[in-house]
Tab-separated table of C-alpha atoms and ligand atoms in Angstrom:
chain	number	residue	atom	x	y	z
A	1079	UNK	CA	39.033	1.757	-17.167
A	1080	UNK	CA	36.311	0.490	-14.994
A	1081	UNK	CA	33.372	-1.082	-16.291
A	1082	UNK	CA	31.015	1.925	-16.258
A	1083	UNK	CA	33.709	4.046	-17.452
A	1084	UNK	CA	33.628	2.100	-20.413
A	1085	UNK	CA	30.622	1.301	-20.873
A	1086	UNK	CA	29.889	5.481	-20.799
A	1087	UNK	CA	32.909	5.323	-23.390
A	1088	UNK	CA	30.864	3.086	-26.024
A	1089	UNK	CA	27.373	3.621	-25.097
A	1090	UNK	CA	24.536	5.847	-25.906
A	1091	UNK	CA	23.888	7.543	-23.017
A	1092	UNK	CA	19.978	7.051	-23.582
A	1093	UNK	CA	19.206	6.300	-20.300
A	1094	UNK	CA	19.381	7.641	-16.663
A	1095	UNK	CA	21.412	4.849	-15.126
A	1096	UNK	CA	22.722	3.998	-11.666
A	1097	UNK	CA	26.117	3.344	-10.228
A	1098	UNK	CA	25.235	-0.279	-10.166
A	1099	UNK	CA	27.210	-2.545	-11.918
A	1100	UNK	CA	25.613	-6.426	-11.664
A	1101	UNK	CA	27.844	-9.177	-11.913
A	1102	UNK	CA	25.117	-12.380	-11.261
A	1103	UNK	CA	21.787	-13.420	-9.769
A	1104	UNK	CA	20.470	-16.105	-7.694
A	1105	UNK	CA	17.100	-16.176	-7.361
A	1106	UNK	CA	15.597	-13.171	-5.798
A	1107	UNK	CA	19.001	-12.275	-4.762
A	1108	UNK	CA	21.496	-9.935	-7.746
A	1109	UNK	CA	24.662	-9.812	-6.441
A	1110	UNK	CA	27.267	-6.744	-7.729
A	1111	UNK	CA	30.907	-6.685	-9.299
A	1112	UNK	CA	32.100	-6.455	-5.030
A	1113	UNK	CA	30.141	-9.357	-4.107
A	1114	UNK	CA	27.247	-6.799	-2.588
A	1115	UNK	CA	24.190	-8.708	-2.232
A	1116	UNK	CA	20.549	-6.862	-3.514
A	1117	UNK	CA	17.208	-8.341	-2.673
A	1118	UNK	CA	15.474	-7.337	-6.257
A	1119	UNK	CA	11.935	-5.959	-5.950
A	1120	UNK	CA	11.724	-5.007	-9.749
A	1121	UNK	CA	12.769	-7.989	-11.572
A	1122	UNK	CA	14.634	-6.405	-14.857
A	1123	UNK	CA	11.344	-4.723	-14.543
A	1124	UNK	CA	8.833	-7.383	-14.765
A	1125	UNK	CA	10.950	-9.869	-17.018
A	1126	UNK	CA	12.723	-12.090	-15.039
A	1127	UNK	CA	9.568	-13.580	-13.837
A	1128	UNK	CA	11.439	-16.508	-12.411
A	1129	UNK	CA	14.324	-14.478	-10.714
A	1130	UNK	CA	17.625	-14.905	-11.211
A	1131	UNK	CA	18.758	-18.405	-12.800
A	1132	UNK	CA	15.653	-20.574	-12.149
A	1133	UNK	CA	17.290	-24.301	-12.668
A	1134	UNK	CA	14.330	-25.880	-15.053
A	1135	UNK	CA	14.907	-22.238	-17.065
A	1136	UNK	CA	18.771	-22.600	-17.242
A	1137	UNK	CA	18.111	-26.403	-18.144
A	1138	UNK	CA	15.337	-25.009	-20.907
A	1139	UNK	CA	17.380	-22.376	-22.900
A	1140	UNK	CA	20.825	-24.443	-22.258
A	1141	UNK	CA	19.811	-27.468	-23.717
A	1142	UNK	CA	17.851	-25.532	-26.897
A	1143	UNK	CA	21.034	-23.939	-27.490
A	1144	UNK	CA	22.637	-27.260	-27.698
A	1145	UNK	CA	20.182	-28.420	-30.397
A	1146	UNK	CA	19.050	-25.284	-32.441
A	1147	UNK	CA	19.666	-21.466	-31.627
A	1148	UNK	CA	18.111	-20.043	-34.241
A	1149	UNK	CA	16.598	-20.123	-38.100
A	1150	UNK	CA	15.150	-18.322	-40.177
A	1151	UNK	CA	11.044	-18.013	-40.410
A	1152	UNK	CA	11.181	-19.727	-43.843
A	1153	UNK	CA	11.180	-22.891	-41.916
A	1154	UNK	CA	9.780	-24.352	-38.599
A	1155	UNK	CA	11.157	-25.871	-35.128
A	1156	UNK	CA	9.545	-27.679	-32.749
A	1157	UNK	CA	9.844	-25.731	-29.681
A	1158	UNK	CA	8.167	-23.217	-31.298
A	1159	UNK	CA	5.376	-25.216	-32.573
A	1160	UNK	CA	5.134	-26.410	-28.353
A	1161	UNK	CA	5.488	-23.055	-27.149
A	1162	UNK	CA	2.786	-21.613	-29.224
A	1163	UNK	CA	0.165	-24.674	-28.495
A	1164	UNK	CA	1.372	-23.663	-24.553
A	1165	UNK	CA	0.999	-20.015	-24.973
A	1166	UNK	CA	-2.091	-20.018	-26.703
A	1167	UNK	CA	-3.427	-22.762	-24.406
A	1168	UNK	CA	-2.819	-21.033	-21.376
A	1169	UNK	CA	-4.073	-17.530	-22.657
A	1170	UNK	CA	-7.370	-18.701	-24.263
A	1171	UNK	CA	-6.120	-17.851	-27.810
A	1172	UNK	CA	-6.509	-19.554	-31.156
A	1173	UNK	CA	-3.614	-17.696	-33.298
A	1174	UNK	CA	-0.143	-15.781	-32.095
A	1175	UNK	CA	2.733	-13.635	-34.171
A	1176	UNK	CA	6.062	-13.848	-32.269
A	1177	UNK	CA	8.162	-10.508	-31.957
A	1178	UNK	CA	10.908	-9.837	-29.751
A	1179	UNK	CA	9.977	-6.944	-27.710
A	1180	UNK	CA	6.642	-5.474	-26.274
A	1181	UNK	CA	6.780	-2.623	-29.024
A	1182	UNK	CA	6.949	-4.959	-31.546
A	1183	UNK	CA	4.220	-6.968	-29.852
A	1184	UNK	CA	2.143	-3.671	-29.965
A	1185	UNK	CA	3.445	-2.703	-33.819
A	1186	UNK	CA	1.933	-6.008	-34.768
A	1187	UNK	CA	-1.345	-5.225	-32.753
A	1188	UNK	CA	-1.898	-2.071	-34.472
A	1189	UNK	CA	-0.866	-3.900	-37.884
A	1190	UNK	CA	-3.587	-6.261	-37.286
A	1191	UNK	CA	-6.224	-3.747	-36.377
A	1192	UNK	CA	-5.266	-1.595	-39.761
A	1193	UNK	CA	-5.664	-4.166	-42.047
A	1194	UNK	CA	-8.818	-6.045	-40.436
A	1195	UNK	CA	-10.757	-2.961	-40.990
A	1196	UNK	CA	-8.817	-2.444	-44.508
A	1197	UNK	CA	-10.127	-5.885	-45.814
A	1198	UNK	CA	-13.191	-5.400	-44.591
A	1199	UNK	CA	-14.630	-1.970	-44.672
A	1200	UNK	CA	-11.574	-0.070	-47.130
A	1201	UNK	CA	-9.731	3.143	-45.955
A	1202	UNK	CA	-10.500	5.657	-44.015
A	1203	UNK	CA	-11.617	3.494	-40.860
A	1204	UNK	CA	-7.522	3.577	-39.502
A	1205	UNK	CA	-7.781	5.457	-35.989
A	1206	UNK	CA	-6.953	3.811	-32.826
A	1207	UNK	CA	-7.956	5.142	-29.664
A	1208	UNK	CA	-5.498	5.174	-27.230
A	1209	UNK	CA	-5.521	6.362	-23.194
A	1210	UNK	CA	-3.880	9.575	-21.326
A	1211	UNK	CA	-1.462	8.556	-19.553
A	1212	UNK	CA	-0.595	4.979	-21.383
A	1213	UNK	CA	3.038	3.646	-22.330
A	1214	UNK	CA	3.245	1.356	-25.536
A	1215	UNK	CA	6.745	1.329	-26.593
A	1216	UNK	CA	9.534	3.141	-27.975
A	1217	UNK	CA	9.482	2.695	-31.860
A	1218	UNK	CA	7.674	5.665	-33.677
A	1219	UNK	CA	4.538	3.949	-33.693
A	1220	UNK	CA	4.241	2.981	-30.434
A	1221	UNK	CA	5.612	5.952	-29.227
A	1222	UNK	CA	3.278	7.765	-31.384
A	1223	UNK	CA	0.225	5.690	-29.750
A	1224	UNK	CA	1.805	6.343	-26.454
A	1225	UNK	CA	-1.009	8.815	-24.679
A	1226	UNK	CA	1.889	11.097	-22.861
A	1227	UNK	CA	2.884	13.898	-24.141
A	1228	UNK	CA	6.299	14.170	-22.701
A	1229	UNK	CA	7.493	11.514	-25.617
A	1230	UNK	CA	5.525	13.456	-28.321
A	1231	UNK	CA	9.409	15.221	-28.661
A	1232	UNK	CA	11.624	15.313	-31.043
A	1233	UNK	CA	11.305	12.806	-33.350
A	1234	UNK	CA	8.583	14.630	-35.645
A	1235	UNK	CA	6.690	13.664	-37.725
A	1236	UNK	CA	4.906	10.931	-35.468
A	1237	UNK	CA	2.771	8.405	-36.901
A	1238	UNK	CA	-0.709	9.628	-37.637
A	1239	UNK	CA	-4.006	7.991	-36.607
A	1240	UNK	CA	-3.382	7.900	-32.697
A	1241	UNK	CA	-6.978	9.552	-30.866
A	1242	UNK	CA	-6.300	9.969	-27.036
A	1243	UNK	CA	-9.353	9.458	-25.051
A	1244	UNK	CA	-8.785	9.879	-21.071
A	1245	UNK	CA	-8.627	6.935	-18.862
A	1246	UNK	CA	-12.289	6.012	-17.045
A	1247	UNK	CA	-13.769	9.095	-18.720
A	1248	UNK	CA	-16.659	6.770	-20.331
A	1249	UNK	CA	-18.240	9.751	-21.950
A	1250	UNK	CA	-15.202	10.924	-23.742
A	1251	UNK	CA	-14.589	7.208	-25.071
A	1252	UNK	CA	-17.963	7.817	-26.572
A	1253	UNK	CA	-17.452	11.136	-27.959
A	1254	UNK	CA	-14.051	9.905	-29.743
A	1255	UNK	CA	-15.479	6.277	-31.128
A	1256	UNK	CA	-16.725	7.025	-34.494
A	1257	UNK	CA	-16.749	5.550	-37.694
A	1258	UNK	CA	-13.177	6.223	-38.188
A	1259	UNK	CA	-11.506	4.155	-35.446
A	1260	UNK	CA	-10.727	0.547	-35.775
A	1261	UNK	CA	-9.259	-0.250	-32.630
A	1262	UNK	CA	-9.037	0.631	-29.158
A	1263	UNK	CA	-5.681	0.036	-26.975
A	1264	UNK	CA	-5.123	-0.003	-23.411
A	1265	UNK	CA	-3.343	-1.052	-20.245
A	1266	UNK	CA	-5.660	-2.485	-18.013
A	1267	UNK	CA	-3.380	-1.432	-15.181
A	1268	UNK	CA	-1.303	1.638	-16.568
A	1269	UNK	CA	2.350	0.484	-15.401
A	1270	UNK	CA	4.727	3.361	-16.844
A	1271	UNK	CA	2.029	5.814	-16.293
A	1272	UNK	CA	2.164	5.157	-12.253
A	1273	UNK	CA	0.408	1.772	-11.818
A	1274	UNK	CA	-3.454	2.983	-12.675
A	1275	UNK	CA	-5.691	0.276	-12.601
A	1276	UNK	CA	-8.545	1.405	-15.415
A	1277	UNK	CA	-12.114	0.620	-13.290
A	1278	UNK	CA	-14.062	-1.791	-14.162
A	1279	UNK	CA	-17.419	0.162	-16.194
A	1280	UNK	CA	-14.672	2.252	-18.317
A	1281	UNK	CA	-13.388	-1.668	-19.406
A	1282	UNK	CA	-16.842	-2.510	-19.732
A	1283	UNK	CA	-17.493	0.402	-22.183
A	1284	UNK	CA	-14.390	-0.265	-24.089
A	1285	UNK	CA	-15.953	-3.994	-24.854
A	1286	UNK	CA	-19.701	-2.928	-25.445
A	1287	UNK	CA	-19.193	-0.104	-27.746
A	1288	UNK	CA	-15.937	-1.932	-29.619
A	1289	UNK	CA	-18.566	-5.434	-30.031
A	1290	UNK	CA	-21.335	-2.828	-30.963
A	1291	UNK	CA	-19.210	-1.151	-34.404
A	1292	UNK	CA	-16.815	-3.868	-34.513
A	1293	UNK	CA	-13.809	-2.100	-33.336
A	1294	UNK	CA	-10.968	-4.616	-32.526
A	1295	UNK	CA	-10.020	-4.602	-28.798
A	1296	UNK	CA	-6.356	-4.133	-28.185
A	1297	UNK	CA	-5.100	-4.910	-24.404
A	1298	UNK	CA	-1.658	-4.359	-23.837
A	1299	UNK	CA	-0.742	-6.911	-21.602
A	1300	UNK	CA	3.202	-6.086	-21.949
A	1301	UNK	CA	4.032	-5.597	-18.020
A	1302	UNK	CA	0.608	-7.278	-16.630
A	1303	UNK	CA	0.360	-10.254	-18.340
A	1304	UNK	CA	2.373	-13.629	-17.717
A	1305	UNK	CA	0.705	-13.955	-14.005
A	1306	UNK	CA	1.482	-10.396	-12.714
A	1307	UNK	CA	-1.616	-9.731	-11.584
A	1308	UNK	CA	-2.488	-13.546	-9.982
A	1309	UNK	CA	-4.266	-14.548	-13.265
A	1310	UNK	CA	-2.679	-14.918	-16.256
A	1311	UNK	CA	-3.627	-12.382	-18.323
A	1312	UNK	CA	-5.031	-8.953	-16.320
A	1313	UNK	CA	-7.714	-9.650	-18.564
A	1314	UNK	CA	-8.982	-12.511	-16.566
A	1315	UNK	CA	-9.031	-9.879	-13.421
A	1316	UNK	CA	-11.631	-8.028	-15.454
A	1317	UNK	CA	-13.708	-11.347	-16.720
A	1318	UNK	CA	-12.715	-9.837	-20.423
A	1319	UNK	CA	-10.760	-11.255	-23.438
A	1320	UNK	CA	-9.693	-8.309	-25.722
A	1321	UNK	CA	-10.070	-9.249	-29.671
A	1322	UNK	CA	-5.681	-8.981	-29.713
A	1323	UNK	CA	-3.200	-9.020	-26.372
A	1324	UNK	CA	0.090	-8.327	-26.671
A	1325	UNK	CA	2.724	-9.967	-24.196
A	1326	UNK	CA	6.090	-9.557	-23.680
A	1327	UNK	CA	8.628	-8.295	-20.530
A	1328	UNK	CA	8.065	-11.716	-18.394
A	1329	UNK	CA	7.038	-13.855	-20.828
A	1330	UNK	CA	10.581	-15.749	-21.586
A	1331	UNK	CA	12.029	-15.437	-18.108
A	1332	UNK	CA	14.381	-12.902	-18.943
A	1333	UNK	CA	15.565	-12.855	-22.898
A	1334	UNK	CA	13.352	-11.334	-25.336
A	1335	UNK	CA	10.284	-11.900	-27.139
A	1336	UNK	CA	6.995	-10.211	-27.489
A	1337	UNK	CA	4.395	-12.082	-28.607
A	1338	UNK	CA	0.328	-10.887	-30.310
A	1339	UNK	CA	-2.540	-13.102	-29.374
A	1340	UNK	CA	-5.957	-13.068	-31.434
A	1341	UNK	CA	-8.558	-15.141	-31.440
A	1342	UNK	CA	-10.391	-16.389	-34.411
A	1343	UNK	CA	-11.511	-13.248	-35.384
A	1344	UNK	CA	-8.412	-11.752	-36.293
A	1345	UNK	CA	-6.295	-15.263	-37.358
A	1346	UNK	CA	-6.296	-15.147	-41.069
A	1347	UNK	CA	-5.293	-10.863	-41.082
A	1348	UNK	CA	-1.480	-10.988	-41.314
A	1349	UNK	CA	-0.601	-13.288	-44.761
A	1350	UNK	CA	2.505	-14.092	-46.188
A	1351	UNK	CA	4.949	-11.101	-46.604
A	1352	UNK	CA	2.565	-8.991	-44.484
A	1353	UNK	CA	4.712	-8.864	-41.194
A	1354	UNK	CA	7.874	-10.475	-40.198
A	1355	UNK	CA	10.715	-10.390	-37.860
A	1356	UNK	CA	13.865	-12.154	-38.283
A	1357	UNK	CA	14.392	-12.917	-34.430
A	1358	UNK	CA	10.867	-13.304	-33.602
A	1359	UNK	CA	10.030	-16.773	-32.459
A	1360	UNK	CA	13.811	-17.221	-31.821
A	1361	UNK	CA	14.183	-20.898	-30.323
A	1362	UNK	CA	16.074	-20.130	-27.218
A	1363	UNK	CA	13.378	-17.270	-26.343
A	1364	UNK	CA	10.803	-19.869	-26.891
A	1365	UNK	CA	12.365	-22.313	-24.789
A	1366	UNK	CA	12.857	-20.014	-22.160
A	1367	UNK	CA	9.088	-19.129	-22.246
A	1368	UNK	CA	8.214	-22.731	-22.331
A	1369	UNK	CA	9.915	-23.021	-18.866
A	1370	UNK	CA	8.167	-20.134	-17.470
A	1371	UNK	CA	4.480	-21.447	-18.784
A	1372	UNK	CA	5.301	-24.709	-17.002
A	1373	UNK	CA	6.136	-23.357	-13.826
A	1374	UNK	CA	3.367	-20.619	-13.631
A	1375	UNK	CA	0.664	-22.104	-15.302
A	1376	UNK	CA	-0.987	-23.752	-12.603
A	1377	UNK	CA	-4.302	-22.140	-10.195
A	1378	UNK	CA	-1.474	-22.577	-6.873
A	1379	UNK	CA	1.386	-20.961	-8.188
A	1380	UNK	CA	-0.608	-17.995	-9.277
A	1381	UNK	CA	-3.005	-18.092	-5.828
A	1382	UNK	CA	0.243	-17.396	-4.370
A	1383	UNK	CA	1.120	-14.656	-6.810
A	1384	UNK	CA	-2.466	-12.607	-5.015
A	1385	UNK	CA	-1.425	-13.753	-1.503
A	1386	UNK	CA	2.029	-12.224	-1.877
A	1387	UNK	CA	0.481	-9.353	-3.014
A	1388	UNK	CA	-1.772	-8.866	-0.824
A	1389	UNK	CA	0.600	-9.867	2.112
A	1390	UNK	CA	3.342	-6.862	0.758
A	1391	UNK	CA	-0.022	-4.438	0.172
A	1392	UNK	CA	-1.097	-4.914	3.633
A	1393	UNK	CA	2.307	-4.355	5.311
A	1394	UNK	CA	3.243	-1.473	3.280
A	1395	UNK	CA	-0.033	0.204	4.550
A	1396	UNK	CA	1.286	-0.017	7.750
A	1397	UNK	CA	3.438	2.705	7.316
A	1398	UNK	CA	2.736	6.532	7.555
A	1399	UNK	CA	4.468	7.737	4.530
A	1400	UNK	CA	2.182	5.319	2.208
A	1401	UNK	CA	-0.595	7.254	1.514
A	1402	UNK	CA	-1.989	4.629	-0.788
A	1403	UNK	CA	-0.907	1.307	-2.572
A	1404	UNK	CA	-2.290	0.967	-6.470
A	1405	UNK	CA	-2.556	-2.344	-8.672
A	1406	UNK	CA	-3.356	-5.368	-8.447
A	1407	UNK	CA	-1.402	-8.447	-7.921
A	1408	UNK	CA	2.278	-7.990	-7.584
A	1409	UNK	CA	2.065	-4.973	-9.916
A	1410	UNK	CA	2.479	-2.007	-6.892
A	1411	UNK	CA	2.625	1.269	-7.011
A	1412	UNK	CA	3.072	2.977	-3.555
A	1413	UNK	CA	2.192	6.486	-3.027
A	1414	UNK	CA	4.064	8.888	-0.968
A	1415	UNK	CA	2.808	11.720	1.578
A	1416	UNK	CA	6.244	13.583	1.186
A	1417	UNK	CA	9.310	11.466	0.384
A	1418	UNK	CA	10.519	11.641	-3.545
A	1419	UNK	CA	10.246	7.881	-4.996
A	1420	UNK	CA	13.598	8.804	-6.817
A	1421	UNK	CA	15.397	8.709	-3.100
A	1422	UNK	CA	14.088	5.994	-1.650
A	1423	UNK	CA	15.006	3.801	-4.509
A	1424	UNK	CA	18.487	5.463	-4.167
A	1425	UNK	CA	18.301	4.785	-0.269
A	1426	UNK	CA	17.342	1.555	-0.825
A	1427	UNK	CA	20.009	0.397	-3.745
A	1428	UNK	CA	22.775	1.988	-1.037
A	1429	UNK	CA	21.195	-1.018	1.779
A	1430	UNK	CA	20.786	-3.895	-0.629
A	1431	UNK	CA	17.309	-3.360	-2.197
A	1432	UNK	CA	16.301	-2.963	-6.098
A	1433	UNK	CA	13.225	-1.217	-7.043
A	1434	UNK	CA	11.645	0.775	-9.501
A	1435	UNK	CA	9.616	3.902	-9.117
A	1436	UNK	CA	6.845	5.260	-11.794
A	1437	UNK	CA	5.943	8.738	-12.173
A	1438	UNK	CA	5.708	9.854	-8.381
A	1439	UNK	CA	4.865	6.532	-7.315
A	1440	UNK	CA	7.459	3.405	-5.945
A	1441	UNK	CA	6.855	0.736	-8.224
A	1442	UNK	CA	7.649	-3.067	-6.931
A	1443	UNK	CA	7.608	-5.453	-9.865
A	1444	UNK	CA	8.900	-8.797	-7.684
A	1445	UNK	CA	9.932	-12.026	-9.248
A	1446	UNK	CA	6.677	-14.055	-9.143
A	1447	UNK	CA	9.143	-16.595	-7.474
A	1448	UNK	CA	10.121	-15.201	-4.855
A	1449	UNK	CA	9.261	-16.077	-1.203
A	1450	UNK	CA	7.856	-14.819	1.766
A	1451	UNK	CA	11.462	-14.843	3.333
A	1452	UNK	CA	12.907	-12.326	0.806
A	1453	UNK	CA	9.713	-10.470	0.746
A	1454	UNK	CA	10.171	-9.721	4.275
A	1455	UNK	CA	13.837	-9.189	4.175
A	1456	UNK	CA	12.927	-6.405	1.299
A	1457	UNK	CA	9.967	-4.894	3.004
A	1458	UNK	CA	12.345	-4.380	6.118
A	1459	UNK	CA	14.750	-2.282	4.265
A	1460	UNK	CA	11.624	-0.044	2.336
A	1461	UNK	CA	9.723	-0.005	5.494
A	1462	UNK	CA	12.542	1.510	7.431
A	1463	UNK	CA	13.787	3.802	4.535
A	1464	UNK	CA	9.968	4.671	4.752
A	1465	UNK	CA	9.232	5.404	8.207
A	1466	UNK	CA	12.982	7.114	8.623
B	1938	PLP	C1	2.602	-1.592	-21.234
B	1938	PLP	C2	3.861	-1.579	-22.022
B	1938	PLP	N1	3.809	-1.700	-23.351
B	1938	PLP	C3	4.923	-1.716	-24.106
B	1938	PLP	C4	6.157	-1.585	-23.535
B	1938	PLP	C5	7.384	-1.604	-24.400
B	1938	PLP	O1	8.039	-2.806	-24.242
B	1938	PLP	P1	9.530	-2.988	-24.786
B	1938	PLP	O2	10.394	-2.080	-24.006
B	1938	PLP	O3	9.828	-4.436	-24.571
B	1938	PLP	O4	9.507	-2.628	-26.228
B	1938	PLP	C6	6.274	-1.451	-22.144
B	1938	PLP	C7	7.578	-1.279	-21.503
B	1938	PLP	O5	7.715	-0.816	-20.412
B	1938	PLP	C8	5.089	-1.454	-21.371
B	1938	PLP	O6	5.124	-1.324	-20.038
């Protein structure tokens, strides 16, 4: 039996998947069970932020699984205790819960957001508003928060207390903001939803009117935070710091974790027995992470981050078929006059090429790592399949 013939034997067939069976990685480079080499635009999507096999990451998670893989939360470890000083450092937070997965980071969120208006007004204040069009994760509750219909399937009943309000529409955010809401969630750059940036006055109006009632802020910073967008947090884009960001995808390299920052506001919410996750905070995740905050966390690496997205922006605009190029950073979304995204990023798997596509759009997600060489060597290949 050959390995996707088995897999398909044991698996859940849950997702679409391609004839692609990948055997190792180097870094921007994946290379398949024949030895066929793929320049990877989409990174795992967004997680291996590094690419493939970064030494100092290796060195990181190798060496913390020769100490300590894991233990349980009942007791502490240091890398934990660094990597949360790092992370909280770095993203201008006081406080941080450690999950294992951006719906978890998001579950937490929305835990937070419940119970700081429970302790401090009672019920009835649970609602959170959440955007058309947004993508929070795939357990009930996030799925349930999740502004697209298409997952409202299924799985009924959702979880209650979910208010859509469209993206940018300022007026309906104000229509939908009453004294039954106690958060308000969004993507500052809608990634599943086809790489939306949200403009700057609706993001304005989300902090003025959630400061005015105090509503907690919620930004889910899942696939645009951890330098994505050339700043740390998509956030810092903005010039805003929600009350609670969630991070996750990128944010160990690779292996999971999702992580909730708050600031002071919100740092005393969750007590003892109020959340918990066995894995969360696991050591080797935290190690991992502690690698990537080294390497990113500096003004020049994540300069770069901008220039290469700018540099891939401007060269994809070059071409006919692009009839416009969305997000910011190296989060890119690339709009089509009439080729299907689906069949370039078939075309482009057959001549060596990983990416990812979002709604209608071509979504590239590179490793922040990777170099103007492979960039070029990539944009070749989708600039050809392109213009073809
Ligand atoms: C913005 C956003 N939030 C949450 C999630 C869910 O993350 P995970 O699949 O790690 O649970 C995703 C995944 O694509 C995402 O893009």
């Amino acid at each position: 039996m050959d390995t996707i013939e088995q897999f398909n034997t044991y698996v859940m067939p849950s997702y679409g998947r391609y004839d692609l069976v990948l055997e190792k990685g180097q870094g921007e480079t994946a290379v398949d069970e024949n030895g066929k080499e793929y320049i990877d635009f989409g990174s795992g999507i967004g997680t291996n932020s590094l690419g493939y096999c970064n030494e100092d990451w290796v060195n990181s998670i190798c060496e913390q699984a020769h100490k300590i893989q894991h233990t349980s939360n009942y007791y502490y470890t240091k890398v934990q205790a660094d990597f949360a000083k790092a992370l909280c450092e770095t993203a201008g937070y006081t406080d941080m819960f450690f999950g294992n997965s951006g719906a978890e980071a998001n579950e937490c969120a929305i835990k937070i957001a419940r119970k700081y208006s429970f302790d401090k007004y009672g019920k009835g204040r649970h609602n959170i508003i959440t955007l058309v069009n947004s993508f929070h994760g795939r357990t009930l509750c996030t799925l349930s928060a999740t502004g697209q219909d298409v997952f409202h399937n299924y799985f009924f009943p959702f979880v209650d207390g979910f208010i859509n309000v469209e993206a940018n529409n300022i007026d309906d955010l104000r229509a939908k903001l009453d004294d039954t809401v106690c958060a308000v969630m969004f993507e500052y750059i809608q990634g599943e939803g086809g790489v939306m940036a949200l403009e700057q006055d609706f993001v304005d109006e989300i902090f003025r009117l959630c400061a005015e009632k105090d509503v907690l802020t919620i930004a889910d910073e899942v696939q645009t935070g951890v330098g994505r967008t050339g700043m740390f947090l998509a956030g810092d884009n903005y010039g805003k710091k929600a009350d609670l960001t969630t991070l996750a995808k990128g944010l160990a390299g690779g292996i999971p974790i999702g992580v909730c920052l708050s600031g002071e506001k919100c740092s005393k919410v969750l007590t003892a027995g109020t959340h918990g996750s066995t894995f969360g905070g696991n050591p080797i995740s935290c190690a991992g992470g502690l690698a990537v905050l080294r390497k990113i966390n500096s003004p020049e690496f994540l300069e770069e981050v901008s220039a290469k997205g700018t540099y891939i922006r401007e060269k994809l605009l070059t071409s006919r078929e692009v009839k416009s190029v969305s997000g910011i950073g190296m989060m890119i979304g690339i709009e089509l006059e009439s080729k299907k995204a689906g069949d370039i990023v078939k075309a482009a798997l057959d001549r060596g090429l990983l990416l990812l596509t979002a709604k209608t759009k071509v979504r590239l997600l590179p490793p922040l790592t990777i170099t103007y060489e492979e960039i070029d060597k990539g944009l070749a290949i989708l600039l050809d399949l392109l213009n073809a």
